[in-house]
Short mmCIF file of C-alpha atoms in Angstrom, two decimals:
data_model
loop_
_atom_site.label_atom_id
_atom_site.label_comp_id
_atom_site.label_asym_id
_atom_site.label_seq_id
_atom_site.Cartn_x
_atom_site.Cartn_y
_atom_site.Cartn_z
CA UNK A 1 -34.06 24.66 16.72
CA UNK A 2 -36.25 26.99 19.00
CA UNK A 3 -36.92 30.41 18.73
CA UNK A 4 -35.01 31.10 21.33
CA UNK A 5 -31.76 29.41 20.66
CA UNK A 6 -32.58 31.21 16.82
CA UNK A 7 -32.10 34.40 18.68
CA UNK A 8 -29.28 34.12 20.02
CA UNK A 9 -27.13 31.54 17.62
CA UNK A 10 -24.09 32.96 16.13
CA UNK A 11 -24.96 34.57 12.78
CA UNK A 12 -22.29 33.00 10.84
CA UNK A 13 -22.26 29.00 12.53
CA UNK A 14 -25.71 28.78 13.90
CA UNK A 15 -25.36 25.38 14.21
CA UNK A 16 -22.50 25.83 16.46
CA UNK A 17 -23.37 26.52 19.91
CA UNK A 18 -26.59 26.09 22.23
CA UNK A 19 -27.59 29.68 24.07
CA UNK A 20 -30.14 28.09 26.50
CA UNK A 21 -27.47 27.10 28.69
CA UNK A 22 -23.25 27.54 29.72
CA UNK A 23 -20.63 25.60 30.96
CA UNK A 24 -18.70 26.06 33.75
CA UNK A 25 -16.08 23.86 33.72
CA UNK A 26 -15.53 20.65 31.41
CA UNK A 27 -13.14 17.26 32.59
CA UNK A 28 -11.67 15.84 30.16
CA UNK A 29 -9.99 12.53 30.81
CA UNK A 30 -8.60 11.14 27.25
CA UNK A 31 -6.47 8.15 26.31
CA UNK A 32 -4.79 9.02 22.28
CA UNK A 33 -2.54 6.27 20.52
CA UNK A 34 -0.74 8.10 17.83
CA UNK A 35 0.01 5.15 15.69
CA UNK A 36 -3.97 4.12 14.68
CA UNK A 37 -4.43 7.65 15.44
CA UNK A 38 -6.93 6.50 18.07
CA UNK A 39 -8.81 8.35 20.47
CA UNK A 40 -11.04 7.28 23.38
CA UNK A 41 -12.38 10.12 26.18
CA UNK A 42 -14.90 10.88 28.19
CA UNK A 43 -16.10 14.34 29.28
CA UNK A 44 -17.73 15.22 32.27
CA UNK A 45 -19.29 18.78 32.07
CA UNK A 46 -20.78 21.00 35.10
CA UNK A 47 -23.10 23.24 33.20
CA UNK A 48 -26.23 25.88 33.85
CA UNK A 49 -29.22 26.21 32.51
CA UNK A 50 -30.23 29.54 31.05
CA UNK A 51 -33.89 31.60 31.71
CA UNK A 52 -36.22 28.71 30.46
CA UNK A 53 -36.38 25.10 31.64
CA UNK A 54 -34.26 23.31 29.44
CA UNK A 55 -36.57 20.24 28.29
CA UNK A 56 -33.80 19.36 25.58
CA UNK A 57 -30.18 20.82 24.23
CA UNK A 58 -27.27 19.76 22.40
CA UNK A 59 -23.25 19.60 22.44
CA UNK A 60 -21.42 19.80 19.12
CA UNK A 61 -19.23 16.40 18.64
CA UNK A 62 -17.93 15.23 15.39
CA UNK A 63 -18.28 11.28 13.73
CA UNK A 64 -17.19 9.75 17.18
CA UNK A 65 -18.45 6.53 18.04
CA UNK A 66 -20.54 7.28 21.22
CA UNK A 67 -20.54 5.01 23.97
CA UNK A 68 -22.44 6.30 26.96
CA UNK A 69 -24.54 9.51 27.73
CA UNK A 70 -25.53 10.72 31.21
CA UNK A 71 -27.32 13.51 32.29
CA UNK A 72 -27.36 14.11 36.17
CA UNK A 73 -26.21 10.28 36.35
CA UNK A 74 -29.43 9.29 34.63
CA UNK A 75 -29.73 7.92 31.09
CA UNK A 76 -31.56 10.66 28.54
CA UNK A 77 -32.87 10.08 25.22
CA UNK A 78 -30.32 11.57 22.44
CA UNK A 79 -29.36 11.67 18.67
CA UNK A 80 -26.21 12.69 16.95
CA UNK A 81 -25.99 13.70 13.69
CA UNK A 82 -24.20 16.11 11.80
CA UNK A 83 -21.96 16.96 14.40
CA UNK A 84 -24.60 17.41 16.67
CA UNK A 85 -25.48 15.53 19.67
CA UNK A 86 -29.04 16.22 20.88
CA UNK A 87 -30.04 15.62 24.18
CA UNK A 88 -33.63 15.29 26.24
CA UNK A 89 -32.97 14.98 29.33
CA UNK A 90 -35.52 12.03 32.00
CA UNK A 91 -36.67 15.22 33.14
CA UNK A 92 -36.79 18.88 32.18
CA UNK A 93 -33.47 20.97 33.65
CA UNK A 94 -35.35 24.15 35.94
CA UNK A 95 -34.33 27.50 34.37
CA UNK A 96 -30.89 28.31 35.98
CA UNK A 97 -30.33 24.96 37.82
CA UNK A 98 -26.79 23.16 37.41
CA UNK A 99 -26.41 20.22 35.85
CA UNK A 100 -23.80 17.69 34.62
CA UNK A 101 -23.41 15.67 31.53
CA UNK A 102 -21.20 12.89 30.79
CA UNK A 103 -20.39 11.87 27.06
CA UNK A 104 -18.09 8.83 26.45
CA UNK A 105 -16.98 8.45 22.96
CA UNK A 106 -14.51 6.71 20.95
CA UNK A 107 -13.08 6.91 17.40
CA UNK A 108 -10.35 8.26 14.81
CA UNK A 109 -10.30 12.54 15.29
CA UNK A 110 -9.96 14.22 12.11
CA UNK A 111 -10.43 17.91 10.99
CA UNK A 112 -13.77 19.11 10.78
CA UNK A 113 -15.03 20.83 7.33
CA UNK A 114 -15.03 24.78 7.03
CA UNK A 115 -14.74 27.07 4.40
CA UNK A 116 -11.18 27.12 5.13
CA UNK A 117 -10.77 23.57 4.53
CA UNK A 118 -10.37 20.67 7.45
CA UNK A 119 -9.60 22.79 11.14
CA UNK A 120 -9.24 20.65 14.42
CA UNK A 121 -7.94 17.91 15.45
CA UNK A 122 -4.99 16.97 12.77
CA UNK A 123 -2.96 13.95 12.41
CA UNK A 124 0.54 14.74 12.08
CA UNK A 125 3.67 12.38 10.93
CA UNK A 126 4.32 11.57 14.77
CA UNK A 127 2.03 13.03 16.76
CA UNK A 128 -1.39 15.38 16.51
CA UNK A 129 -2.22 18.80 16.91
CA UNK A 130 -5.40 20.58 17.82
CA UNK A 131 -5.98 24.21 16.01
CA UNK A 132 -9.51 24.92 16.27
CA UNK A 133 -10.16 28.40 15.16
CA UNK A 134 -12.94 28.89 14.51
CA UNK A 135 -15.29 25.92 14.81
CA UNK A 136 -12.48 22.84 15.09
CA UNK A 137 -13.53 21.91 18.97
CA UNK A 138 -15.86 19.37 18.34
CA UNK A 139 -13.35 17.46 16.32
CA UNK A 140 -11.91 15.66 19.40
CA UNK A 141 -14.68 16.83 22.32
CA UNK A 142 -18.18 17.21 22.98
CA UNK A 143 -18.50 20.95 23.71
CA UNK A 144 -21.18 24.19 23.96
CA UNK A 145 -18.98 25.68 20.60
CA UNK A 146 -19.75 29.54 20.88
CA UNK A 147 -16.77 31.52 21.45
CA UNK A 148 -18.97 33.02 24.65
CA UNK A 149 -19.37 29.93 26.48
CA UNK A 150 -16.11 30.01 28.78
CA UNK A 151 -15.27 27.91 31.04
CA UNK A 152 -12.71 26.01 32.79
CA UNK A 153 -10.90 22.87 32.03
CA UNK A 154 -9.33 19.88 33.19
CA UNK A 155 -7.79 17.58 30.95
CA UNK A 156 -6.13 14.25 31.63
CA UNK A 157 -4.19 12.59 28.34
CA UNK A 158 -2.78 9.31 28.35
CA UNK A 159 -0.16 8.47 25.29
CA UNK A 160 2.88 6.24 24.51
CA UNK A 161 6.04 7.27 26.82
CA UNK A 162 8.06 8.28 23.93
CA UNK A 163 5.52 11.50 23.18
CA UNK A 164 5.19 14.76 25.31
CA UNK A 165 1.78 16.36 25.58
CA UNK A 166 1.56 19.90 25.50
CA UNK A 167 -1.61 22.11 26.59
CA UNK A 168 -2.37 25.25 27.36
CA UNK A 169 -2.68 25.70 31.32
CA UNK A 170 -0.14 24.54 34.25
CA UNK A 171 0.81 20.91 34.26
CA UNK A 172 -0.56 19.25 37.68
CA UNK A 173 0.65 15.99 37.18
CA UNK A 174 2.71 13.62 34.92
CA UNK A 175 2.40 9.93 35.71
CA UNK A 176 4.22 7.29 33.72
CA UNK A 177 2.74 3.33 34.20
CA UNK A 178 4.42 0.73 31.77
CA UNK A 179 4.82 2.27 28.28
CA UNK A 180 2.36 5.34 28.72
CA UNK A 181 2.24 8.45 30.71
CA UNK A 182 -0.92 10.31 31.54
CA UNK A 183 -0.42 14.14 31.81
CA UNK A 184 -2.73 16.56 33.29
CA UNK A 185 -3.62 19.62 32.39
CA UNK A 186 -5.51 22.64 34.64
CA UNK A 187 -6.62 25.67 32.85
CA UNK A 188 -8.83 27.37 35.50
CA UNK A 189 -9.55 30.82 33.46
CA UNK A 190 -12.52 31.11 31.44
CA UNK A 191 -12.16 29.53 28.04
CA UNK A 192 -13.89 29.37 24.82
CA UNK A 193 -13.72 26.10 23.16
CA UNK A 194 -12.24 26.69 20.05
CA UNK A 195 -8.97 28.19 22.45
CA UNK A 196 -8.61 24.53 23.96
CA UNK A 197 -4.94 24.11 22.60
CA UNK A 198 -3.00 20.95 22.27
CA UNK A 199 -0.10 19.25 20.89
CA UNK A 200 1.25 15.40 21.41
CA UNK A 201 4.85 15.15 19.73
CA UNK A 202 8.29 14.15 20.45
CA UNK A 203 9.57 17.57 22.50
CA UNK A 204 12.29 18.94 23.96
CA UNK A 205 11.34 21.03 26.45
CA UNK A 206 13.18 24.63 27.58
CA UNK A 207 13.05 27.49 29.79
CA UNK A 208 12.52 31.28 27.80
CA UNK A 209 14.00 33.35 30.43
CA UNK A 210 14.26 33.25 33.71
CA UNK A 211 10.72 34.98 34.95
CA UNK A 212 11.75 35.69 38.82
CA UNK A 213 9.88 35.07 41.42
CA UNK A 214 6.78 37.13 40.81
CA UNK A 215 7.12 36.72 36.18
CA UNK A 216 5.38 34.50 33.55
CA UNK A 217 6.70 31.02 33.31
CA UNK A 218 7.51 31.12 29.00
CA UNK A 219 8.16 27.23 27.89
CA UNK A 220 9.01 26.01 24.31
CA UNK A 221 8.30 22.99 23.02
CA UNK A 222 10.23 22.17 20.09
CA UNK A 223 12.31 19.40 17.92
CA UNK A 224 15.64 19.15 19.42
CA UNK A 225 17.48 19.30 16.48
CA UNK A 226 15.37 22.69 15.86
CA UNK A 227 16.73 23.99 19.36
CA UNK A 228 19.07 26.11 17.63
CA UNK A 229 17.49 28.26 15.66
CA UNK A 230 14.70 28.56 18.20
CA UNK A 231 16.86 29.59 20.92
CA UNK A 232 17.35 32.86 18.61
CA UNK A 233 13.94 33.50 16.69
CA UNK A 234 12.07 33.03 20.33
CA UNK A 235 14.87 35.39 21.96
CA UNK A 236 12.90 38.57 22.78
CA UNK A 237 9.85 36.91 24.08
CA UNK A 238 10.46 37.35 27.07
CA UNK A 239 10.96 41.44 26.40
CA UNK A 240 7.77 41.10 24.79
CA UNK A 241 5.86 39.74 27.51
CA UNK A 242 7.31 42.31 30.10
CA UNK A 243 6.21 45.13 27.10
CA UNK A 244 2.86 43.87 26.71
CA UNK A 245 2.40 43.65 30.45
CA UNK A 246 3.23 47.58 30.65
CA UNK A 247 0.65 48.19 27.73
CA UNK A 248 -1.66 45.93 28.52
CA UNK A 249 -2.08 44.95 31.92
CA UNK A 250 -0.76 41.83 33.72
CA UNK A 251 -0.49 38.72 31.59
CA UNK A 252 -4.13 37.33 32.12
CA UNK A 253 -2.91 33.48 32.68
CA UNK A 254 -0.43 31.47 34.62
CA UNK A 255 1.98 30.60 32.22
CA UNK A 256 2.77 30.59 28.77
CA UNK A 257 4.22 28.31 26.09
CA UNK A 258 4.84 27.71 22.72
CA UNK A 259 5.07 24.79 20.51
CA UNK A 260 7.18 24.28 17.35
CA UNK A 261 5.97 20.76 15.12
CA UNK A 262 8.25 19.18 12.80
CA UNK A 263 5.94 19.75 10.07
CA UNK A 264 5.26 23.01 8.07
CA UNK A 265 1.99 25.60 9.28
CA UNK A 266 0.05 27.49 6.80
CA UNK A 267 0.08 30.25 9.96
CA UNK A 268 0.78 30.19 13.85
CA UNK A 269 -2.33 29.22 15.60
CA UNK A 270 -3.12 30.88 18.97
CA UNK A 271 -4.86 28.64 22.46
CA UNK A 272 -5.16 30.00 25.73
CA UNK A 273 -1.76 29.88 27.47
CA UNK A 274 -0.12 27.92 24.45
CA UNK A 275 0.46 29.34 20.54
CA UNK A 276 1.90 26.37 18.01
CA UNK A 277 4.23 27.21 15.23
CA UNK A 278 5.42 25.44 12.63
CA UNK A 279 9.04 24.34 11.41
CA UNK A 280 8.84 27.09 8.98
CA UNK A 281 8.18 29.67 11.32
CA UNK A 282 11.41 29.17 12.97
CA UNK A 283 14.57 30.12 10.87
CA UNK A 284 17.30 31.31 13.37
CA UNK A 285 17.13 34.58 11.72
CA UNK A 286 14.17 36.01 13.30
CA UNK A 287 12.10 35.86 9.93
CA UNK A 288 8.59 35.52 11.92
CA UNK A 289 9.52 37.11 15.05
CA UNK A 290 6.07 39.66 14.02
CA UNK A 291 4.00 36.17 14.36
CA UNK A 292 5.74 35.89 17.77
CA UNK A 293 4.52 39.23 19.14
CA UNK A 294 1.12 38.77 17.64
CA UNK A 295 0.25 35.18 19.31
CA UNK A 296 1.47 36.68 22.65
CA UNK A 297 -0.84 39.49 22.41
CA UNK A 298 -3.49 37.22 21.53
CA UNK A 299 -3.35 35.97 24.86
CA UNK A 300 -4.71 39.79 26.04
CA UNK A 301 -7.19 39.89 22.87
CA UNK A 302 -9.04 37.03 21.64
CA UNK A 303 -8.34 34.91 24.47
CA UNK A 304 -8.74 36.84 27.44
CA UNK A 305 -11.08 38.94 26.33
CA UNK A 306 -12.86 36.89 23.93
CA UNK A 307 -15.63 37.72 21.37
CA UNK A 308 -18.92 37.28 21.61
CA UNK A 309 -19.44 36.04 18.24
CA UNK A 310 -17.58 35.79 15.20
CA UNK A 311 -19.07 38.89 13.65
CA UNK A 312 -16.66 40.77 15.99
CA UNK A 313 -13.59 38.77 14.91
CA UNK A 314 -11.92 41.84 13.84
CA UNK A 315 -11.38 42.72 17.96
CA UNK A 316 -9.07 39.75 17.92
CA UNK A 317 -6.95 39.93 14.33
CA UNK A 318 -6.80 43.93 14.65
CA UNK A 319 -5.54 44.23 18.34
CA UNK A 320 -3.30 41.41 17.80
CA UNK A 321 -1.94 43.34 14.71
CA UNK A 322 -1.05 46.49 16.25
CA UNK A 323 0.35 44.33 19.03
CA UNK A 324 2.68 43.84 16.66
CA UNK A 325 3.59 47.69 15.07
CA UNK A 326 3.80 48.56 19.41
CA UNK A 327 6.59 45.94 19.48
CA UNK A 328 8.41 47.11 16.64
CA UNK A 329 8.14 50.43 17.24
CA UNK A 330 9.44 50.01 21.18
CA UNK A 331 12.41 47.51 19.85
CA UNK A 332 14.06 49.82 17.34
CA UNK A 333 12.04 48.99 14.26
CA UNK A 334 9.94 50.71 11.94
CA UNK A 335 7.61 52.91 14.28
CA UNK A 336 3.80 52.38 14.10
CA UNK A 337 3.20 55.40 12.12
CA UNK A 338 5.33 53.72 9.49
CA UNK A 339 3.64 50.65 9.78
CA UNK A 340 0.41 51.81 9.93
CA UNK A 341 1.67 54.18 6.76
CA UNK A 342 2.47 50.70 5.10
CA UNK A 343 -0.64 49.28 5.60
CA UNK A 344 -2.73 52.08 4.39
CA UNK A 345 -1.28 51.99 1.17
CA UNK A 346 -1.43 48.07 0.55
CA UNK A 347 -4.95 48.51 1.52
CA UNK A 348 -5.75 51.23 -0.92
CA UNK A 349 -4.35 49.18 -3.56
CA UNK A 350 -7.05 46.67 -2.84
CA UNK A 351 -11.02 45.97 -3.36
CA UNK A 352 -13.17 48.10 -0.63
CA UNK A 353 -16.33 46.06 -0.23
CA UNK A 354 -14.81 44.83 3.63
CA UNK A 355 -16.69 46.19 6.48
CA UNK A 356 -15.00 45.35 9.19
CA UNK A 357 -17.89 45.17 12.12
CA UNK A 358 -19.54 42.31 9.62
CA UNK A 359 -17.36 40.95 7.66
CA UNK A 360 -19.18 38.15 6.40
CA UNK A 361 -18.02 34.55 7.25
CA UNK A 362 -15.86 33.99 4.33
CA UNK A 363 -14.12 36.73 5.46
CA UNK A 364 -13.24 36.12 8.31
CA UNK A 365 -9.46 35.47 7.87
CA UNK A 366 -9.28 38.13 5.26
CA UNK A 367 -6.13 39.59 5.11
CA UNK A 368 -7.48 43.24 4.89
CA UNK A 369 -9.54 42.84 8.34
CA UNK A 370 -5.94 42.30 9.78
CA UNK A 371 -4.62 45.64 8.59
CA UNK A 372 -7.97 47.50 8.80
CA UNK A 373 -8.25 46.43 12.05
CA UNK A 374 -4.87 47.27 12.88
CA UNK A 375 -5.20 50.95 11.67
CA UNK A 376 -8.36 51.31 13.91
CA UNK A 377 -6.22 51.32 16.10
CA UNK A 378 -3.70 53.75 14.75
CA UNK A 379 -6.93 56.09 14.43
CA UNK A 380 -7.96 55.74 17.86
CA UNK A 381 -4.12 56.76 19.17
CA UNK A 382 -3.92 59.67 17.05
CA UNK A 383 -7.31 61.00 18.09
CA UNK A 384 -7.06 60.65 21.63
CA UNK A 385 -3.62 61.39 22.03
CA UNK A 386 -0.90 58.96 23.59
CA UNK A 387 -1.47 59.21 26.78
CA UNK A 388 -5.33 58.62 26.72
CA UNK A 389 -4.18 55.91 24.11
CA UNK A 390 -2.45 53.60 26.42
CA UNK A 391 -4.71 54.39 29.36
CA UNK A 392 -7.74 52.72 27.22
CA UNK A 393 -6.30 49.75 25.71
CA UNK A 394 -4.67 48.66 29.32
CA UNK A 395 -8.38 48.98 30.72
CA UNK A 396 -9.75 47.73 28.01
CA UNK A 397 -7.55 44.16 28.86
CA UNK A 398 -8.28 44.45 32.32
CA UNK A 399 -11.69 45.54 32.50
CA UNK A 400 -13.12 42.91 30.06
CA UNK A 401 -10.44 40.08 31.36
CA UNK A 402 -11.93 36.73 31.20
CA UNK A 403 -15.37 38.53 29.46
CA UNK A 404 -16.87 38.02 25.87
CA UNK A 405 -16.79 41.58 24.23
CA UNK A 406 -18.73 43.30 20.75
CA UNK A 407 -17.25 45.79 18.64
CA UNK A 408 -20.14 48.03 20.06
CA UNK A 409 -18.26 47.25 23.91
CA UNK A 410 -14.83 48.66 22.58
CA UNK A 411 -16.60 51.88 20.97
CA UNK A 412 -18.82 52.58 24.19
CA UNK A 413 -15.56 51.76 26.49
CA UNK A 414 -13.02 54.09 24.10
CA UNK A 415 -15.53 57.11 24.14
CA UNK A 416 -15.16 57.75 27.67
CA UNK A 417 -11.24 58.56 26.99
CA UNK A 418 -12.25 60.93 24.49
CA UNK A 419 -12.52 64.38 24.37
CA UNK A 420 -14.87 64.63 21.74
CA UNK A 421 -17.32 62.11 20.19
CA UNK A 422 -16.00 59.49 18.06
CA UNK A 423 -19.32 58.93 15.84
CA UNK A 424 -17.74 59.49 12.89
CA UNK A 425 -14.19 57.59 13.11
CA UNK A 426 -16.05 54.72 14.34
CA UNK A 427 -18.76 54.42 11.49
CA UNK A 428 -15.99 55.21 8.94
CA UNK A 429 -13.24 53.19 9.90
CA UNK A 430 -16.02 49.64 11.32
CA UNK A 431 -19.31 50.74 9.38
CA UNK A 432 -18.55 51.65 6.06
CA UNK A 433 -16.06 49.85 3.21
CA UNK A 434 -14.31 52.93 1.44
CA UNK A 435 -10.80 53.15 3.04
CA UNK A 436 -11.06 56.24 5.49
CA UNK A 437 -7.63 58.66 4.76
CA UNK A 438 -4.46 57.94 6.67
CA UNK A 439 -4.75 59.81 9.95
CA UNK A 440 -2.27 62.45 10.48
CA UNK A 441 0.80 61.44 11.51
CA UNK A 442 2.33 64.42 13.59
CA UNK A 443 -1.30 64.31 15.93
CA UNK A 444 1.32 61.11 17.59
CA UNK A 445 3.94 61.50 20.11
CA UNK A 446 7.09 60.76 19.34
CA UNK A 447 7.81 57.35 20.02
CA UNK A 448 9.50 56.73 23.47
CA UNK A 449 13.46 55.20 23.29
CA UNK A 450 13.66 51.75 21.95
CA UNK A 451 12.29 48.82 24.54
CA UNK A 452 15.24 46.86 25.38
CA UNK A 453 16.99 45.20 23.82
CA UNK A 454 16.93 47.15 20.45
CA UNK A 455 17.54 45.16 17.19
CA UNK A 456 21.60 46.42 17.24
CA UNK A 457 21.87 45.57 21.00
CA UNK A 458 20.60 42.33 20.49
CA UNK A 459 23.34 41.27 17.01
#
């Protein structure tokens, strides 16, 4: 690895990634036979090369049998191992000159290792599922794996008939020929890899809603014999999105949808225009309608606006969280000062040694940068008052919309709402591991009237 790419490698999966150059847009045209749990695809990728010529680089790609590489039609020298697939190109790539590259590979997808155990692609009883956070992308395709590298996608899947295919962006087409269908998928915002969402699974398929002429399209995916108790836990998602769109700014994508597999999910995992649940996240008693609010906001912070690197991951978890107090707090339910109340005291119960700006990679997904991150928040609304509050985190979402963001963006961006300097909030609440005190609670407005429908309206 060069200097260069050194430099600029994300601290915590530096072999994740290559700096010297971006994609723009990726095609991916895949054929998947759940059965052998078989997967052949090829990827054609329209990329840029960064400030220096680019006389070699490489694509993350798990154990995949590889079949052809292609660089600007020509055939390069490569390698792959251990995930990685270098290329040298016939000739070096000019410093900020386009280029494609096509990879066709060939194999059995299977979960990548992490220190959270196997992420990615995952075989399921009848079907797969793709949930990639963080590093999971090159489980099933050959990608530039940095959470900063968006681009857009196409993807074409072909599977058995009896399956639906599910991915985040708007279906363009749906073509059935003998026993298969081949569905197509468009995602034209910016997208980081690991956000590439996907399910294949036997679906029903209904309408959340009805979103007008001008609304969000909001689709579920789910089990049919699970249709009931969806119908009721997925209710007020459509509230939600018409909440979040007054907080935070128009919904950054064309449509939305959820999935629901048969089988049982440690946690809801959020892709760009698509969140998956599992059957255990669906009760018919609302039991994880919190986890409903939080993937939606996701789709304002994390995916959206996306992190630069995963040192920053607390701008995803901790927006996302709050995301959740605003919705309770405008649907009749405990406010956000309660919440955030809540949270402050499970915290203090707990080891201080998190700092949230760095967390350190194994702790990431630590349940403490959640409600940290979530009372950063709370800090913020108290100091600059509600009404320079909500005027922040809405241009926050639409400033940085379709942008890679650091903690260090959000505290330059929030100062200029403020009144006074925020130095010290910052560096206590980000900087520093000792839990900062509650802020004071009467420095908030009183919560406005309950967004409808309010928990009674809606028994």
């Amino acid at each position: 690895m060069s200097p260069q790419q050194k430099a600029a490698a994300d601290p915590y999966f530096p072999d994740n990634g290559d700096p010297r150059y971006r994609v723009h847009r990726y095609e991916l045209t895949l054929d998947y036979r759940p059965g052998p749990n078989r997967l052949a695809g090829t990827a054609r990728l329209n990329a840029i090369a960064g400030p220096a010529p680019l006389t070699e680089f490489q694509l993350n790609l798990a154990d995949f049998r590889i079949g052809r590489v292609r660089v600007d039609g020509r055939a390069p020298h490569y390698t792959h191992r251990g995930g990685r697939l270098r290329i040298r190109p016939p000739k070096p790539i000019r410093a900020g000159a386009p280029f494609t590259v096509e990879v066709h590979w060939s194999g059995n997808p299977k979960p990548v290792n992490s220190p959270w155990g196997g992420i990615g692609w995952e075989e399921l009883e009848d079907g797969a599922l793709v949930a990639s956070q963080p590093v999971g992308a090159p489980s099933w395709y050959p990608c530039n794996d940095r959470p900063a590298d968006k681009a857009s996608y196409q993807i074409s899947i072909t599977t058995p008939s009896a399956y639906s295919v599910v991915a985040g962006g708007r279906l363009l087409t749906r073509t059935t020929k003998a026993s298969t269908t081949t569905w197509v998928y468009e995602q034209p915002a910016p997208t980081s890899s690991y956000l590439v969402g996907l399910s294949i699974g036997r679906y029903q398929t209904v309408l959340l809603g009805d979103p007008g002429e001008d609304g969000v399209p909001q689709h579920g995916h789910i089990p049919a014999h699970l249709l009931p108790q969806f119908s009721r836990d997925f209710a007020r998602q459509p509230a939600m999105m018409e909440l979040f769109q007054e907080l935070f700014g128009p919904y950054p994508f064309g449509e939305y949808a959820v999935v629901v597999t048969e089988e049982e999910l440690d946690v809801p995992v959020e892709a760009q225009g698509l969140s998956l649940f599992g059957a255990n996240h669906v009760d018919g008693a609302r039991g994880s309608e919190r986890l409903v609010a939080h993937e939606l906001a996701h789709q304002w912070f994390g995916n959206s606006v996306t992190i630069a690197d995963w040192r920053n991951i607390w701008l995803n978890e901790g927006f996302a969280k709050y995301a959740e107090w605003l919705w309770s707090e405008r649907s009749g339910g405990p406010t956000t000062a309660q919440l955030a109340a809540i949270a402050h005291r499970k915290l203090s119960l707990l080891p201080q040694d998190l700092r949230l700006s760095d967390p350190g990679r194994k702790r990431m997904f630590d349940d403490r940068l959640y409600e940290r991150g979530g009372l950063v928040l709370h800090a913020l609304r108290c100091a600059l008052g509600e009404s320079a509050f909500h005027r922040m985190l809405r241009s926050w979402a639409t400033l940085h919309r379709g942008k890679a963001v650091t903690t260090q963006s959000l505290v330059t961006h929030t100062q200029r709402f403020a009144d006074r300097p925020l130095d010290d909030l910052f560096t206590a609440w980000l900087h520093e591991t000792a839990l900062p005190p509650l802020p004071a609670l009467e420095t908030v407005v009183p919560v406005r009237p309950p967004y409808p429908p309010s928990n009674a309206q809606s028994r």
